[in-house]
Structures are given as C-alpha cells and as structure tokens.
PDB file of C-alpha atoms in Angstrom:
ATOM      1  CA  MET A   1     101.249 136.075  74.618  1.00  0.00           C
ATOM      2  CA  ALA A   2     101.974 135.935  78.343  1.00  0.00           C
ATOM      3  CA  LEU A   3      99.229 136.803  80.819  1.00  0.00           C
ATOM      4  CA  ALA A   4     100.069 139.489  83.395  1.00  0.00           C
ATOM      5  CA  LYS A   5      98.434 141.500  86.183  1.00  0.00           C
ATOM      6  CA  ASP A   6      98.907 145.074  87.350  1.00  0.00           C
ATOM      7  CA  ARG A   7      97.174 147.956  89.088  1.00  0.00           C
ATOM      8  CA  ILE A   8      96.864 150.895  86.704  1.00  0.00           C
ATOM      9  CA  VAL A   9      95.738 154.486  86.367  1.00  0.00           C
ATOM     10  CA  ILE A  10      94.202 155.401  83.007  1.00  0.00           C
ATOM     11  CA  LEU A  11      95.928 158.488  81.581  1.00  0.00           C
ATOM     12  CA  LYS A  12      94.531 158.776  78.065  1.00  0.00           C
ATOM     13  CA  SER A  13      91.787 157.210  75.952  1.00  0.00           C
ATOM     14  CA  ILE A  14      91.416 157.068  72.158  1.00  0.00           C
ATOM     15  CA  ASN A  15      88.534 155.444  70.291  1.00  0.00           C
ATOM     16  CA  PHE A  16      89.699 152.739  67.901  1.00  0.00           C
ATOM     17  CA  SER A  17      87.731 150.769  65.320  1.00  0.00           C
ATOM     18  CA  GLU A  18      83.978 150.465  65.927  1.00  0.00           C
ATOM     19  CA  ALA A  19      83.940 149.354  69.557  1.00  0.00           C
ATOM     20  CA  ASP A  20      87.541 149.340  70.814  1.00  0.00           C
ATOM     21  CA  LYS A  21      89.729 151.815  72.675  1.00  0.00           C
ATOM     22  CA  ILE A  22      93.462 152.320  72.918  1.00  0.00           C
ATOM     23  CA  LEU A  23      94.442 153.471  76.400  1.00  0.00           C
ATOM     24  CA  THR A  24      97.622 154.954  77.767  1.00  0.00           C
ATOM     25  CA  VAL A  25      97.948 153.606  81.307  1.00  0.00           C
ATOM     26  CA  PHE A  26     100.391 153.918  84.198  1.00  0.00           C
ATOM     27  CA  GLY A  27     101.027 150.580  85.897  1.00  0.00           C
ATOM     28  CA  GLN A  28     102.233 150.168  89.453  1.00  0.00           C
ATOM     29  CA  ASN A  29     104.656 147.453  88.332  1.00  0.00           C
ATOM     30  CA  ARG A  30     105.215 148.128  84.643  1.00  0.00           C
ATOM     31  CA  GLY A  31     105.125 151.913  84.346  1.00  0.00           C
ATOM     32  CA  ARG A  32     103.478 153.643  81.386  1.00  0.00           C
ATOM     33  CA  PHE A  33     102.293 151.397  78.575  1.00  0.00           C
ATOM     34  CA  THR A  34      99.664 151.119  75.829  1.00  0.00           C
ATOM     35  CA  LEU A  35      96.635 148.889  76.267  1.00  0.00           C
ATOM     36  CA  LEU A  36      94.129 147.765  73.637  1.00  0.00           C
ATOM     37  CA  CYS A  37      90.631 147.263  75.058  1.00  0.00           C
ATOM     38  CA  LYS A  38      88.579 145.231  72.605  1.00  0.00           C
ATOM     39  CA  GLY A  39      84.821 145.793  72.549  1.00  0.00           C
ATOM     40  CA  ILE A  40      84.951 148.122  75.547  1.00  0.00           C
ATOM     41  CA  ARG A  41      82.654 150.697  73.961  1.00  0.00           C
ATOM     42  CA  LYS A  42      79.823 148.175  73.717  1.00  0.00           C
ATOM     43  CA  ILE A  43      77.089 148.689  76.311  1.00  0.00           C
ATOM     44  CA  GLU A  44      77.317 145.059  77.428  1.00  0.00           C
ATOM     45  CA  SER A  45      81.104 145.201  77.993  1.00  0.00           C
ATOM     46  CA  LYS A  46      82.043 144.186  81.564  1.00  0.00           C
ATOM     47  CA  ASN A  47      85.107 146.432  81.400  1.00  0.00           C
ATOM     48  CA  ARG A  48      83.321 149.555  80.200  1.00  0.00           C
ATOM     49  CA  GLY A  49      82.847 151.257  83.585  1.00  0.00           C
ATOM     50  CA  ASN A  50      86.212 150.207  84.990  1.00  0.00           C
ATOM     51  CA  MET A  51      88.488 151.864  82.450  1.00  0.00           C
ATOM     52  CA  GLN A  52      87.579 155.551  82.470  1.00  0.00           C
ATOM     53  CA  THR A  53      90.267 158.235  82.313  1.00  0.00           C
ATOM     54  CA  LEU A  54      91.861 158.916  85.714  1.00  0.00           C
ATOM     55  CA  SER A  55      90.478 155.813  87.390  1.00  0.00           C
ATOM     56  CA  ILE A  56      92.462 153.161  89.241  1.00  0.00           C
ATOM     57  CA  SER A  57      91.768 149.560  88.236  1.00  0.00           C
ATOM     58  CA  ASP A  58      93.250 146.113  88.745  1.00  0.00           C
ATOM     59  CA  ILE A  59      93.652 144.425  85.375  1.00  0.00           C
ATOM     60  CA  THR A  60      94.649 141.157  83.783  1.00  0.00           C
ATOM     61  CA  PHE A  61      96.124 141.549  80.305  1.00  0.00           C
ATOM     62  CA  TYR A  62      98.078 139.824  77.564  1.00  0.00           C
ATOM     63  CA  GLU A  63     101.538 141.320  77.159  1.00  0.00           C
ATOM     64  CA  GLY A  64     102.491 142.247  73.612  1.00  0.00           C
ATOM     65  CA  LYS A  65     105.609 143.702  71.972  1.00  0.00           C
ATOM     66  CA  ASN A  66     103.870 146.787  70.596  1.00  0.00           C
ATOM     67  CA  MET A  67     100.585 146.796  72.491  1.00  0.00           C
ATOM     68  CA  SER A  68      99.101 144.818  75.361  1.00  0.00           C
ATOM     69  CA  ILE A  69      95.498 143.563  75.284  1.00  0.00           C
ATOM     70  CA  LEU A  70      93.061 143.863  78.170  1.00  0.00           C
ATOM     71  CA  ARG A  71      91.390 140.677  79.383  1.00  0.00           C
ATOM     72  CA  GLU A  72      89.634 141.598  82.661  1.00  0.00           C
ATOM     73  CA  SER A  73      89.371 144.616  84.944  1.00  0.00           C
ATOM     74  CA  SER A  74      88.119 145.540  88.395  1.00  0.00           C
ATOM     75  CA  LEU A  75      87.580 149.156  89.467  1.00  0.00           C
ATOM     76  CA  VAL A  76      89.542 150.164  92.583  1.00  0.00           C
ATOM     77  CA  ASN A  77      88.970 153.908  92.726  1.00  0.00           C
ATOM     78  CA  GLY A  78      87.125 156.156  90.301  1.00  0.00           C
ATOM     79  CA  ALA A  79      88.318 159.767  90.203  1.00  0.00           C
ATOM     80  CA  GLU A  80      85.846 162.141  91.838  1.00  0.00           C
ATOM     81  CA  TYR A  81      86.412 165.834  91.298  1.00  0.00           C
ATOM     82  CA  GLU A  82      84.442 169.041  90.918  1.00  0.00           C
ATOM     83  CA  LYS A  83      84.205 170.990  87.671  1.00  0.00           C
ATOM     84  CA  ASP A  84      86.184 173.735  89.415  1.00  0.00           C
ATOM     85  CA  ASN A  85      89.157 171.345  89.537  1.00  0.00           C
ATOM     86  CA  TYR A  86      89.212 170.740  85.773  1.00  0.00           C
ATOM     87  CA  SER A  87      92.376 172.807  85.239  1.00  0.00           C
ATOM     88  CA  GLU A  88      94.142 170.826  87.996  1.00  0.00           C
ATOM     89  CA  ILE A  89      93.096 167.509  86.424  1.00  0.00           C
ATOM     90  CA  LYS A  90      94.242 168.699  83.004  1.00  0.00           C
ATOM     91  CA  GLY A  91      97.644 169.703  84.406  1.00  0.00           C
ATOM     92  CA  LEU A  92      97.990 166.397  86.259  1.00  0.00           C
ATOM     93  CA  LEU A  93      97.271 164.282  83.177  1.00  0.00           C
ATOM     94  CA  TYR A  94      99.531 166.451  81.011  1.00  0.00           C
ATOM     95  CA  LEU A  95     102.428 165.871  83.411  1.00  0.00           C
ATOM     96  CA  LEU A  96     101.970 162.108  83.632  1.00  0.00           C
ATOM     97  CA  ASN A  97     101.497 161.641  79.893  1.00  0.00           C
ATOM     98  CA  LYS A  98     104.611 163.663  79.088  1.00  0.00           C
ATOM     99  CA  VAL A  99     107.243 162.786  81.708  1.00  0.00           C
ATOM    100  CA  LEU A 100     106.647 159.090  82.400  1.00  0.00           C
ATOM    101  CA  VAL A 101     108.902 156.877  80.294  1.00  0.00           C
ATOM    102  CA  GLU A 102     107.327 153.895  78.561  1.00  0.00           C
ATOM    103  CA  ASP A 103     107.877 150.562  80.340  1.00  0.00           C
ATOM    104  CA  GLN A 104     109.912 152.195  83.126  1.00  0.00           C
ATOM    105  CA  PRO A 105     108.430 151.418  86.559  1.00  0.00           C
ATOM    106  CA  GLU A 106     107.954 154.365  88.932  1.00  0.00           C
ATOM    107  CA  PRO A 107     106.434 152.690  92.022  1.00  0.00           C
ATOM    108  CA  ARG A 108     106.906 155.707  94.319  1.00  0.00           C
ATOM    109  CA  VAL A 109     105.164 158.014  91.833  1.00  0.00           C
ATOM    110  CA  PHE A 110     102.319 155.506  91.643  1.00  0.00           C
ATOM    111  CA  SER A 111     102.116 155.522  95.441  1.00  0.00           C
ATOM    112  CA  PHE A 112     102.006 159.340  95.451  1.00  0.00           C
ATOM    113  CA  LEU A 113      99.177 159.169  92.916  1.00  0.00           C
ATOM    114  CA  GLU A 114      97.148 156.766  95.048  1.00  0.00           C
ATOM    115  CA  GLU A 115      97.554 159.178  97.980  1.00  0.00           C
ATOM    116  CA  LEU A 116      96.263 161.991  95.790  1.00  0.00           C
ATOM    117  CA  PHE A 117      93.133 159.988  94.961  1.00  0.00           C
ATOM    118  CA  GLU A 118      92.468 159.589  98.672  1.00  0.00           C
ATOM    119  CA  LYS A 119      93.073 163.262  99.553  1.00  0.00           C
ATOM    120  CA  GLY A 120      91.187 164.773  96.601  1.00  0.00           C
ATOM    121  CA  PHE A 121      92.108 166.843  93.569  1.00  0.00           C
ATOM    122  CA  SER A 122      92.334 170.320  95.103  1.00  0.00           C
ATOM    123  CA  THR A 123      94.859 172.822  93.744  1.00  0.00           C
ATOM    124  CA  LYS A 124      97.009 172.313  96.846  1.00  0.00           C
ATOM    125  CA  ASN A 125      97.020 168.512  96.618  1.00  0.00           C
ATOM    126  CA  VAL A 126      97.619 168.365  92.864  1.00  0.00           C
ATOM    127  CA  ASN A 127     100.489 170.863  93.050  1.00  0.00           C
ATOM    128  CA  LYS A 128     102.092 168.895  95.889  1.00  0.00           C
ATOM    129  CA  PHE A 129     101.844 165.736  93.802  1.00  0.00           C
ATOM    130  CA  ARG A 130     103.312 167.401  90.728  1.00  0.00           C
ATOM    131  CA  VAL A 131     106.327 168.650  92.692  1.00  0.00           C
ATOM    132  CA  ARG A 132     106.874 165.241  94.332  1.00  0.00           C
ATOM    133  CA  CYS A 133     106.576 163.541  90.929  1.00  0.00           C
ATOM    134  CA  LEU A 134     109.122 165.861  89.300  1.00  0.00           C
ATOM    135  CA  GLN A 135     111.505 165.398  92.233  1.00  0.00           C
ATOM    136  CA  GLU A 136     111.208 161.613  92.171  1.00  0.00           C
ATOM    137  CA  ILE A 137     111.848 161.340  88.431  1.00  0.00           C
ATOM    138  CA  GLY A 138     114.827 163.693  88.765  1.00  0.00           C
ATOM    139  CA  PHE A 139     113.768 166.837  86.934  1.00  0.00           C
ATOM    140  CA  LEU A 140     113.761 169.386  89.754  1.00  0.00           C
ATOM    141  CA  PRO A 141     116.889 171.085  91.130  1.00  0.00           C
ATOM    142  CA  ASP A 142     117.837 170.626  94.792  1.00  0.00           C
ATOM    143  CA  LEU A 143     115.250 172.664  96.700  1.00  0.00           C
ATOM    144  CA  LYS A 144     117.274 172.440  99.906  1.00  0.00           C
ATOM    145  CA  ARG A 145     120.190 174.502  98.550  1.00  0.00           C
ATOM    146  CA  CYS A 146     120.633 177.964  97.097  1.00  0.00           C
ATOM    147  CA  SER A 147     120.964 177.653  93.328  1.00  0.00           C
ATOM    148  CA  VAL A 148     123.623 180.390  93.292  1.00  0.00           C
ATOM    149  CA  CYS A 149     126.012 179.611  96.182  1.00  0.00           C
ATOM    150  CA  GLY A 150     124.884 176.144  97.263  1.00  0.00           C
ATOM    151  CA  HIS A 151     124.296 177.098 100.900  1.00  0.00           C
ATOM    152  CA  THR A 152     121.444 175.507 102.812  1.00  0.00           C
ATOM    153  CA  ASN A 153     120.653 178.413 105.173  1.00  0.00           C
ATOM    154  CA  GLY A 154     118.472 181.485 104.626  1.00  0.00           C
ATOM    155  CA  LEU A 155     116.512 180.100 101.682  1.00  0.00           C
ATOM    156  CA  ASP A 156     114.004 182.946 101.669  1.00  0.00           C
ATOM    157  CA  TYR A 157     113.431 183.454  97.929  1.00  0.00           C
ATOM    158  CA  PHE A 158     112.052 181.431  95.047  1.00  0.00           C
ATOM    159  CA  GLU A 159     112.858 181.813  91.334  1.00  0.00           C
ATOM    160  CA  THR A 160     109.601 180.946  89.592  1.00  0.00           C
ATOM    161  CA  LYS A 161     111.018 180.462  86.080  1.00  0.00           C
ATOM    162  CA  THR A 162     113.701 177.939  87.019  1.00  0.00           C
ATOM    163  CA  PHE A 163     112.027 176.540  90.132  1.00  0.00           C
ATOM    164  CA  CYS A 164     115.131 177.275  92.195  1.00  0.00           C
ATOM    165  CA  MET A 165     115.728 178.428  95.755  1.00  0.00           C
ATOM    166  CA  ILE A 166     117.812 181.537  96.479  1.00  0.00           C
ATOM    167  CA  CYS A 167     119.300 182.545  99.834  1.00  0.00           C
ATOM    168  CA  SER A 168     119.004 186.030 101.331  1.00  0.00           C
ATOM    169  CA  ASN A 169     122.709 186.812 100.779  1.00  0.00           C
ATOM    170  CA  CYS A 170     122.619 186.025  97.055  1.00  0.00           C
ATOM    171  CA  PHE A 171     119.353 187.926  96.665  1.00  0.00           C
ATOM    172  CA  GLN A 172     121.197 191.127  97.566  1.00  0.00           C
ATOM    173  CA  LYS A 173     122.875 191.018  94.170  1.00  0.00           C
ATOM    174  CA  GLU A 174     121.261 193.654  91.954  1.00  0.00           C
ATOM    175  CA  SER A 175     120.580 191.184  89.147  1.00  0.00           C
ATOM    176  CA  LEU A 176     118.395 189.124  91.475  1.00  0.00           C
ATOM    177  CA  ARG A 177     116.760 192.028  93.324  1.00  0.00           C
ATOM    178  CA  THR A 178     115.514 193.416  90.015  1.00  0.00           C
ATOM    179  CA  ASN A 179     114.454 190.017  88.638  1.00  0.00           C
ATOM    180  CA  LYS A 180     110.635 189.974  88.716  1.00  0.00           C
ATOM    181  CA  SER A 181     110.539 186.181  88.645  1.00  0.00           C
ATOM    182  CA  VAL A 182     112.246 186.038  92.061  1.00  0.00           C
ATOM    183  CA  VAL A 183     109.649 186.256  94.843  1.00  0.00           C
ATOM    184  CA  PRO A 184     109.770 185.927  98.653  1.00  0.00           C
ATOM    185  CA  LEU A 185     109.226 182.305  99.623  1.00  0.00           C
ATOM    186  CA  ARG A 186     106.529 183.330 102.123  1.00  0.00           C
ATOM    187  CA  LYS A 187     104.333 184.332  99.181  1.00  0.00           C
ATOM    188  CA  VAL A 188     104.554 180.897  97.576  1.00  0.00           C
ATOM    189  CA  LYS A 189     101.879 178.407  98.634  1.00  0.00           C
ATOM    190  CA  TYR A 190     100.919 175.098  97.031  1.00  0.00           C
ATOM    191  CA  SER A 191      97.376 176.411  96.794  1.00  0.00           C
ATOM    192  CA  ASN A 192      98.091 179.699  94.996  1.00  0.00           C
ATOM    193  CA  LYS A 193      98.536 180.812  91.393  1.00  0.00           C
ATOM    194  CA  ILE A 194     102.232 181.614  91.824  1.00  0.00           C
ATOM    195  CA  MET A 195     102.999 177.958  92.482  1.00  0.00           C
ATOM    196  CA  SER A 196     100.597 176.638  89.814  1.00  0.00           C
ATOM    197  CA  ASP A 197     102.124 178.881  87.140  1.00  0.00           C
ATOM    198  CA  ALA A 198     105.676 178.036  88.247  1.00  0.00           C
ATOM    199  CA  ILE A 199     105.007 174.297  87.958  1.00  0.00           C
ATOM    200  CA  ASP A 200     103.224 174.700  84.597  1.00  0.00           C
ATOM    201  CA  ASN A 201     106.108 176.713  83.128  1.00  0.00           C
ATOM    202  CA  PHE A 202     108.743 174.337  84.489  1.00  0.00           C
ATOM    203  CA  ILE A 203     106.989 171.311  83.004  1.00  0.00           C
ATOM    204  CA  LYS A 204     106.767 173.048  79.606  1.00  0.00           C
ATOM    205  CA  SER A 205     110.486 173.872  79.740  1.00  0.00           C
ATOM    206  CA  VAL A 206     111.331 170.252  80.548  1.00  0.00           C
ATOM    207  CA  ILE A 207     109.224 168.883  77.707  1.00  0.00           C
ATOM    208  CA  GLU A 208     110.421 171.403  75.128  1.00  0.00           C
TER     209      GLU A 208
END
C-alpha cells in the first residue's frame, strides 16, 4: 500500500476490536475518508492523544481501497469548547458527516473549518461556518436574489423553511404575508435561535 500524508479533522470515532478504532476523517487534500487506527486505545499508543474527535492532526497513513491505515500522527489543534456549546458541536459534526462526499476534496471547506477552530465554537461562529459550508458544496439557493422574482434589491425578508431571500415587493403577496416562516431579515442573526433552527431544518431536508 502507498504511503500518503494529509492534514485531517476527526469527525467520528468507533471502537473496533480490542484496542483499535475506526475513524471518519476529513482530509485537506483527500476529503472525507475512513481510517483504521491500530492499537490506538492502548495507553502506550503514541497516536492516542492526537486523534480525538474534532481535533486537527497531521498524519501519515497507508492508502487502502476500502480503508486506510494510520501510521503516525501529530496534533495541530485540539478542539476547545465549553459545555454550553455542545449543541453547536453536535450540529457541526452532523453536517460534516452527512454532506461531505467520500474521497471528494473540499479544500475551501477545510480552510473554513480551520478558521472556525481559531475563532472558537460559539453559536455565531458555528452558524456562519455551516452556511459557508452549504454554499460552497452547492446546497443553498442564491442568497443575493429574491427566490420569487429573482431581483437583487430590497431583500428584506427571509423564508426560514427553504432558506430563501424574499424582496419587499414579493412579500406584499398575501400568501407570503400570512406565511409564518417568512420573517423580517433584521430579526435574523447568526447568533440567534431563528438562524440555528433554519440551518438545522435545511440540513435535515437536504439529507432526507
């Protein structure tokens, strides 16, 4: 098997056999892939502290057809977050595990993720990342145009169920004025529950 290197973020960890783990990781160069870490659960393992969920590590590994095998690792950045941010972390990992395609590189998304590590895992920062990630991969509609008429001016309303922008003129239609999921854009902040719920629901709709 060929030897390769990459910088990764650990997205998911499953215990395997007596001392091994199978990790789902997101590589800067390779994209999402599966990595077998032999003996990593042993106390004396040199890789044990470098491969925790939501940590960034530089790794050397053997490439395999079905599963790659870890050789060496070096911790770059361990995720530090408060217990209050658990729901944000859960939503972040859910997104990355579900929307990233196996063996498809997403270098810009990886760069966004490294920025998030530096800024911290607040509701505002995580929601900004999730929106940027969905835009980069191509799931979100054009947020610079009205979803009804296509105009770029007067985008004063937000449809929380479809994650679409609506202009003031189109909002005057009775069907939109009475739609409870359409809210004034001024009420939507990356740090508030309206945005968190809108992103959560959109991600679920994409996956389903």
